[in-house]
Coordinates of C-alpha atoms in Angstrom, one line a residue:
M1 CA -38.0 -262.7 16.2
S2 CA -37.5 -265.7 13.9
R3 CA -35.9 -269.4 14.1
S4 CA -37.2 -272.3 17.1
K5 CA -38.5 -271.4 18.9
D6 CA -35.9 -272.7 22.5
K7 CA -33.3 -270.6 20.1
P8 CA -34.8 -268.3 18.2
L9 CA -33.8 -265.3 16.6
L10 CA -34.1 -262.4 17.7
E11 CA -33.9 -259.0 15.9
K12 CA -32.7 -255.2 16.5
L13 CA -31.8 -255.7 20.4
L14 CA -30.1 -252.9 22.5
I15 CA -26.8 -253.5 24.0
E16 CA -27.9 -251.9 27.6
D17 CA -24.9 -252.7 29.9
V18 CA -21.9 -255.2 30.8
A19 CA -21.8 -258.5 32.9
S20 CA -19.0 -260.6 34.1
E21 CA -16.9 -263.3 31.9
G22 CA -17.0 -260.5 29.2
K23 CA -20.6 -260.7 28.7
A24 CA -22.5 -257.7 27.7
I25 CA -26.8 -257.3 28.9
A26 CA -29.9 -257.2 26.4
R27 CA -33.2 -257.4 27.8
Y28 CA -36.5 -258.7 25.0
Q29 CA -39.8 -258.8 26.7
G30 CA -38.6 -258.1 30.4
M31 CA -35.9 -260.9 29.6
V32 CA -31.9 -260.9 30.0
V33 CA -30.2 -261.9 27.3
F34 CA -26.2 -262.2 27.8
V35 CA -24.9 -261.3 24.3
S36 CA -20.5 -262.4 23.8
L37 CA -18.7 -259.6 21.8
C38 CA -21.0 -256.7 22.4
V39 CA -20.3 -253.1 24.1
P40 CA -23.1 -250.4 25.6
G41 CA -24.6 -249.4 22.8
D42 CA -24.6 -251.7 20.1
V43 CA -27.7 -252.5 17.8
V44 CA -27.4 -255.8 16.6
D45 CA -29.4 -259.5 16.1
V46 CA -28.8 -262.1 18.9
Q47 CA -28.6 -265.6 18.1
V48 CA -30.1 -267.6 21.1
I49 CA -27.9 -270.6 21.7
R50 CA -29.6 -271.2 26.1
K51 CA -32.2 -270.7 27.4
R52 CA -33.6 -270.8 30.5
K53 CA -37.0 -269.7 32.8
R54 CA -35.5 -266.2 33.6
Y55 CA -32.4 -265.1 30.5
M56 CA -31.2 -266.5 27.8
E57 CA -27.1 -266.6 26.2
G58 CA -26.7 -265.5 22.7
Y59 CA -24.4 -264.4 20.8
P60 CA -24.6 -261.3 17.1
V61 CA -25.2 -262.5 13.9
K62 CA -25.7 -258.8 12.4
Y63 CA -25.0 -255.7 14.0
H64 CA -27.3 -252.9 13.1
E65 CA -25.6 -249.5 14.5
Y66 CA -22.2 -250.2 16.6
S67 CA -22.0 -247.7 19.9
P68 CA -19.8 -244.9 19.7
D69 CA -17.4 -246.0 22.5
R70 CA -16.7 -249.1 20.6
A71 CA -12.6 -249.7 19.4
E72 CA -11.1 -251.6 17.3
P73 CA -9.3 -254.9 18.9
F74 CA -5.3 -255.5 18.2
C75 CA -4.7 -259.0 18.5
E76 CA -6.3 -261.7 15.2
H77 CA -7.8 -263.8 17.8
F78 CA -10.1 -261.8 19.2
G79 CA -13.2 -263.4 19.2
I80 CA -12.7 -266.2 19.2
C81 CA -9.6 -267.1 21.7
G82 CA -11.3 -266.3 25.2
G83 CA -8.4 -264.8 26.9
C84 CA -9.0 -261.1 26.8
K85 CA -12.9 -261.0 26.3
W86 CA -13.2 -256.8 26.4
Q87 CA -10.9 -255.2 23.8
H88 CA -13.4 -253.5 21.6
L89 CA -13.9 -251.7 24.6
P90 CA -11.3 -249.0 25.5
Y91 CA -9.9 -249.6 28.8
P92 CA -11.1 -246.4 30.3
G93 CA -14.7 -248.0 29.5
Q94 CA -14.0 -250.8 31.1
L95 CA -13.0 -249.6 34.2
K96 CA -16.3 -247.2 34.5
L97 CA -17.8 -249.5 33.5
K98 CA -16.4 -252.8 36.2
Q99 CA -16.5 -250.3 39.1
R100 CA -20.0 -249.7 38.1
Q101 CA -20.6 -253.9 38.3
V102 CA -18.7 -254.0 41.4
S103 CA -20.9 -251.2 42.9
D104 CA -24.0 -252.5 42.1
D105 CA -22.6 -256.1 43.0
L106 CA -21.8 -255.1 46.9
E107 CA -24.9 -253.4 47.2
R108 CA -27.6 -255.9 45.9
I109 CA -25.9 -259.3 46.9
G110 CA -24.1 -258.1 50.2
K111 CA -26.1 -254.8 51.0
V112 CA -23.0 -253.0 51.0
D113 CA -23.3 -249.0 51.6
T114 CA -21.1 -248.8 48.4
A115 CA -20.9 -244.7 49.0
R116 CA -17.0 -245.3 50.5
V117 CA -15.8 -247.2 47.9
L118 CA -12.5 -245.9 45.8
P119 CA -12.0 -246.0 42.3
I120 CA -10.5 -249.0 40.6
I121 CA -6.8 -248.0 40.9
G122 CA -5.7 -248.8 36.0
A123 CA -2.7 -250.4 35.0
E124 CA -0.5 -248.2 33.4
T125 CA -0.5 -250.6 30.1
Q126 CA -2.6 -252.9 29.0
Q127 CA -0.3 -254.8 26.4
F128 CA 2.6 -257.5 27.0
Y129 CA 2.1 -257.5 31.2
R130 CA 1.7 -261.0 31.9
N131 CA 4.6 -262.3 33.8
K132 CA 3.2 -266.2 33.6
L133 CA 1.9 -268.0 30.1
E134 CA 0.1 -272.0 29.2
F135 CA -0.1 -272.9 26.2
T136 CA -1.1 -276.4 25.1
F137 CA -0.2 -278.5 22.0
S138 CA -2.7 -280.6 20.2
A139 CA -3.1 -282.9 17.5
N140 CA -6.1 -282.1 16.9
R141 CA -6.4 -278.4 16.7
W142 CA -9.7 -275.5 16.1
L143 CA -10.4 -275.1 13.5
T144 CA -11.6 -270.7 12.5
Q145 CA -14.5 -270.7 10.6
S146 CA -12.3 -268.8 8.1
E147 CA -10.4 -271.8 7.8
I148 CA -13.5 -273.5 7.6
Q149 CA -15.1 -272.2 4.9
S150 CA -11.8 -271.9 2.8
G151 CA -12.2 -275.6 1.5
Q152 CA -8.7 -276.0 1.7
T153 CA -7.3 -279.3 2.1
G154 CA -4.2 -280.9 3.7
I155 CA -4.7 -277.7 6.8
E156 CA -1.9 -278.5 9.9
R157 CA -4.3 -279.4 12.2
R158 CA -1.1 -279.5 15.1
G159 CA -1.3 -276.3 17.2
L160 CA 0.0 -274.8 20.0
G161 CA -2.0 -271.9 21.7
F162 CA -4.7 -272.1 24.3
H163 CA -8.2 -273.6 25.2
I164 CA -11.2 -272.0 23.0
P165 CA -13.4 -271.3 26.5
G166 CA -16.0 -274.1 27.4
K167 CA -14.5 -276.9 24.8
F168 CA -11.3 -278.9 27.3
D169 CA -9.9 -280.4 24.2
K170 CA -10.2 -278.0 21.7
V171 CA -7.0 -275.6 21.8
L172 CA -6.3 -272.6 19.4
D173 CA -3.4 -272.3 17.6
I174 CA -2.1 -269.0 18.4
Q175 CA 0.0 -266.7 16.4
H176 CA 0.9 -263.8 18.5
C177 CA -0.6 -263.3 21.8
Y178 CA -0.1 -259.4 23.5
L179 CA -0.1 -260.9 27.4
Q180 CA 3.2 -261.7 27.5
P181 CA 6.8 -259.7 25.8
E182 CA 9.4 -261.1 23.8
P183 CA 10.4 -263.8 23.3
S184 CA 7.2 -265.2 24.9
N185 CA 5.7 -265.5 20.6
Q186 CA 9.4 -266.5 19.1
I187 CA 9.7 -269.7 22.0
R188 CA 6.0 -271.1 21.6
N189 CA 6.2 -270.4 17.3
F190 CA 10.1 -271.3 17.5
V191 CA 8.5 -274.8 19.7
R192 CA 6.2 -275.2 17.3
R193 CA 7.3 -274.6 14.3
Y194 CA 10.9 -276.7 15.4
A195 CA 8.2 -279.7 16.4
I196 CA 6.6 -280.4 13.9
E197 CA 9.3 -280.2 11.5
N198 CA 10.5 -283.1 13.7
K199 CA 7.3 -285.3 14.1
L200 CA 7.3 -285.3 17.3
P201 CA 3.8 -285.8 18.3
F202 CA 1.7 -283.3 19.5
F203 CA -1.5 -285.1 22.5
D204 CA -4.6 -286.0 21.9
L205 CA -6.5 -285.3 24.7
L206 CA -9.3 -287.0 24.0
K207 CA -7.8 -290.2 23.2
Q208 CA -4.9 -289.3 26.2
E209 CA -1.5 -290.3 23.6
G210 CA 1.1 -288.0 22.1
L211 CA 4.6 -286.3 23.3
L212 CA 3.7 -282.9 23.8
R213 CA 1.1 -282.0 26.4
N214 CA 2.0 -278.4 27.9
L215 CA 5.0 -275.2 27.5
I216 CA 5.3 -272.6 30.1
I217 CA 6.8 -269.3 29.8
R218 CA 7.4 -267.4 33.0
N219 CA 9.5 -263.7 32.9
N220 CA 10.6 -261.2 35.2
S221 CA 11.5 -257.5 34.7
A222 CA 14.6 -258.4 34.1
G223 CA 13.9 -260.1 31.3
E224 CA 15.2 -263.5 32.5
V225 CA 13.3 -266.3 31.3
M226 CA 11.6 -269.4 32.3
T227 CA 11.0 -272.6 30.0
I228 CA 8.9 -275.3 31.3
F229 CA 7.6 -278.9 28.8
S230 CA 5.4 -281.1 30.0
F231 CA 5.4 -284.9 28.5
Y232 CA 3.7 -287.1 28.3
R233 CA 6.1 -289.7 28.5
E234 CA 10.0 -289.9 28.3
D235 CA 11.6 -290.1 24.7
K236 CA 14.9 -289.7 23.6
A237 CA 13.5 -286.2 21.6
I238 CA 13.2 -284.5 25.1
E239 CA 16.9 -283.9 24.6
E240 CA 17.1 -282.7 21.1
L241 CA 14.5 -280.3 21.8
L242 CA 15.5 -278.6 24.4
D243 CA 19.0 -278.4 23.5
A244 CA 17.5 -277.1 20.3
V245 CA 15.5 -274.1 21.7
A246 CA 18.1 -273.4 24.8
K247 CA 20.5 -272.3 21.2
A248 CA 17.5 -270.7 19.5
F249 CA 17.0 -268.5 22.8
P250 CA 20.4 -267.0 25.8
Q251 CA 17.9 -265.3 27.5
I252 CA 16.0 -268.4 28.7
T253 CA 17.8 -268.9 32.6
S254 CA 15.5 -271.7 33.2
L255 CA 14.5 -274.5 31.2
M256 CA 12.9 -277.6 32.6
Y257 CA 10.4 -280.2 32.2
V258 CA 8.4 -282.8 33.8
I259 CA 6.8 -285.9 32.6
N260 CA 2.9 -285.6 33.5
P261 CA 1.1 -289.2 32.3
K262 CA -1.7 -287.8 33.9
G263 CA -4.7 -287.0 33.1
N264 CA -5.2 -283.8 33.4
D265 CA -2.2 -280.8 33.3
T266 CA -1.6 -280.2 37.2
L267 CA 2.3 -279.8 38.4
N268 CA 1.6 -279.7 41.9
D269 CA 2.5 -283.6 42.9
L270 CA 5.1 -284.4 40.2
E271 CA 9.1 -283.5 39.7
I272 CA 9.8 -280.4 38.3
K273 CA 13.7 -281.7 36.2
L274 CA 16.3 -278.7 35.7
H275 CA 17.4 -279.4 31.9
K276 CA 19.9 -276.2 31.9
G277 CA 19.9 -272.7 34.1
A278 CA 18.6 -271.7 37.7
D279 CA 16.3 -273.5 39.3
H280 CA 13.9 -270.6 39.6
L281 CA 13.6 -266.7 38.6
I282 CA 14.6 -263.5 40.9
E283 CA 12.2 -260.9 41.0
V284 CA 12.2 -257.5 42.4
M285 CA 9.9 -254.5 43.6
D286 CA 11.2 -252.4 45.7
D287 CA 13.9 -253.2 47.4
L288 CA 12.6 -256.7 48.1
K289 CA 13.5 -259.5 46.3
F290 CA 11.2 -262.6 45.8
R291 CA 12.4 -266.4 44.6
I292 CA 9.9 -267.9 41.6
S293 CA 10.3 -271.7 41.6
P294 CA 8.4 -273.4 38.8
K295 CA 5.8 -274.2 40.7
S296 CA 5.5 -271.6 43.2
F297 CA 2.2 -268.5 42.3
F298 CA 3.4 -265.2 41.9
Q299 CA 0.3 -262.6 41.0
T300 CA 1.1 -262.2 36.6
N301 CA 0.9 -258.8 36.3
T302 CA 4.3 -257.8 38.3
S303 CA 3.5 -253.7 38.2
Q304 CA 0.1 -254.5 39.2
A305 CA 1.3 -256.9 41.9
F306 CA 3.2 -253.5 43.6
R307 CA 0.6 -251.6 43.2
L308 CA -1.9 -253.5 44.8
Y309 CA 0.5 -254.7 47.7
N310 CA 1.7 -250.8 48.6
V311 CA -2.1 -250.2 49.0
V312 CA -2.7 -253.2 51.2
R313 CA -0.1 -251.7 53.0
E314 CA -1.4 -248.3 53.1
F315 CA -4.6 -249.4 54.2
A316 CA -3.5 -251.8 57.0
G317 CA -2.0 -248.6 59.0
L318 CA 0.2 -250.8 60.4
T319 CA 2.1 -249.6 63.7
G320 CA 5.1 -251.6 64.7
K321 CA 3.2 -253.9 66.6
E322 CA 0.2 -256.2 65.3
L323 CA 0.7 -259.9 64.5
V324 CA -0.3 -260.8 60.7
Y325 CA -1.8 -263.5 59.7
D326 CA -1.2 -263.9 55.3
L327 CA -3.5 -266.8 54.3
Y328 CA -3.0 -268.2 50.6
T329 CA 1.0 -266.6 51.4
G330 CA 1.9 -267.7 47.6
T331 CA 5.3 -267.0 48.0
G332 CA 5.0 -264.4 50.8
T333 CA 4.8 -261.5 49.0
I334 CA 2.2 -259.4 50.8
A335 CA 3.5 -260.5 54.2
L336 CA 7.3 -259.5 53.4
F337 CA 5.7 -256.5 52.0
L338 CA 4.5 -256.1 55.6
A339 CA 6.7 -257.2 58.3
R340 CA 8.5 -254.4 58.1
H341 CA 5.9 -252.9 59.5
C342 CA 4.6 -254.9 61.7
R343 CA 5.3 -257.1 64.8
Q344 CA 5.1 -260.5 62.9
V345 CA 3.8 -261.7 60.3
I346 CA 2.4 -266.0 60.0
G347 CA 1.7 -267.3 56.5
A348 CA -0.1 -269.6 55.4
E349 CA 0.2 -272.1 52.0
Y350 CA -0.5 -275.4 51.2
V351 CA 1.2 -275.9 48.3
R352 CA 5.0 -276.9 49.9
E353 CA 7.2 -275.4 46.8
A354 CA 5.8 -271.9 47.3
T355 CA 6.1 -271.7 51.7
D356 CA 10.2 -273.3 50.7
D357 CA 10.1 -269.8 48.4
A358 CA 8.4 -268.1 51.1
N359 CA 10.6 -269.0 53.8
I360 CA 14.2 -268.3 51.6
N361 CA 12.2 -264.6 50.5
A362 CA 12.8 -264.1 53.7
R363 CA 16.3 -264.5 54.1
L364 CA 17.0 -262.7 51.1
N365 CA 15.2 -259.9 52.6
N366 CA 17.3 -259.9 55.9
I367 CA 13.6 -260.3 57.6
T368 CA 13.4 -262.6 60.7
N369 CA 9.7 -261.5 61.7
A370 CA 8.0 -263.7 59.6
V371 CA 7.5 -267.4 59.2
F372 CA 5.2 -269.5 56.5
Y373 CA 3.6 -273.2 57.3
T374 CA 2.6 -275.9 54.8
G375 CA -0.8 -277.0 54.6
D376 CA -5.0 -277.0 53.9
I377 CA -5.6 -273.6 56.0
R378 CA -8.9 -275.5 56.7
E379 CA -6.8 -277.8 59.2
I380 CA -4.6 -275.7 60.4
F381 CA -5.5 -272.0 60.7
T382 CA -7.8 -273.4 64.1
A383 CA -8.0 -271.4 67.6
S384 CA -4.9 -273.6 68.5
F385 CA -2.8 -272.0 65.3
L386 CA -4.6 -268.2 66.5
S387 CA -3.0 -268.8 69.9

């Protein structure tokens, strides 16, 4: 061990297990050490960045041995972006370790017997599975270590991508993301290039100034795309940008924007305006149709959501006589999956646009035994509500 007493360098630690939030676990003199970017079986030198009474946190500075279970990450942004934390571990290994972690937590914290816990139902695909991503514009993007060490001057500081974990004001410029199918990358890269070429001001998160704030891209299984721009203020350049995007990407069936002058990025209390196309997407699951508006919550992995809903329906064991409550119902997906198998479903959700969609979804599918209420669950889910 070397370096300072408070932030030592711990040499040749064996990574033994995994923890939450993408961290792995080693031990030093009886103390747990949480380490990023490692998998069980790695032997590494760890630079401690945080020391507490019962644990330490750090990052690897040298690998002495690589675990035989380690995989080569497929994304160039892995390790910096923070969005995909386990690319360096093959998917079967991820499932095995996560299964064990859930069982351990249930037994240790919940005092639950896990003998009957069923195996995780893994996803069929590990790339391009998301139906929604949100990107952030930055006038002063995060520089990678290689960029800093290059000594290059005049580096473009405007970027469009994801927040660096734990740093609200730092954004990593993303060139290619493997989470969402095309044209997601193409749209994002086109918008960045257009904005730079036309000198549109990227937002400065610290100074709270600029024009371009956020870009949200949603898609459905049919390949239709909803694109939502968030701007800090009104500007004549907005219409020109939106027209350019619409012309370049005819597969965008819903092009929308919002003016957000607030100190945060939340949109639930703001009016989203339609520039071109429809104001929603339609997703089809089984034989059910679901309307998705820009503010509506919908499970971001559509295929896994479908498998989840089928499991819920199976486990519920409905006979057709039950009254089912679906709390935080969103657009009513689970509620409508169950409606045909019970007497009635009542859904509750605090986002007005979501319950509006849920009621529309019920009508779209000719379901008459589902009703949806808007409000804070703590306030509306009372004894009188249940009666």
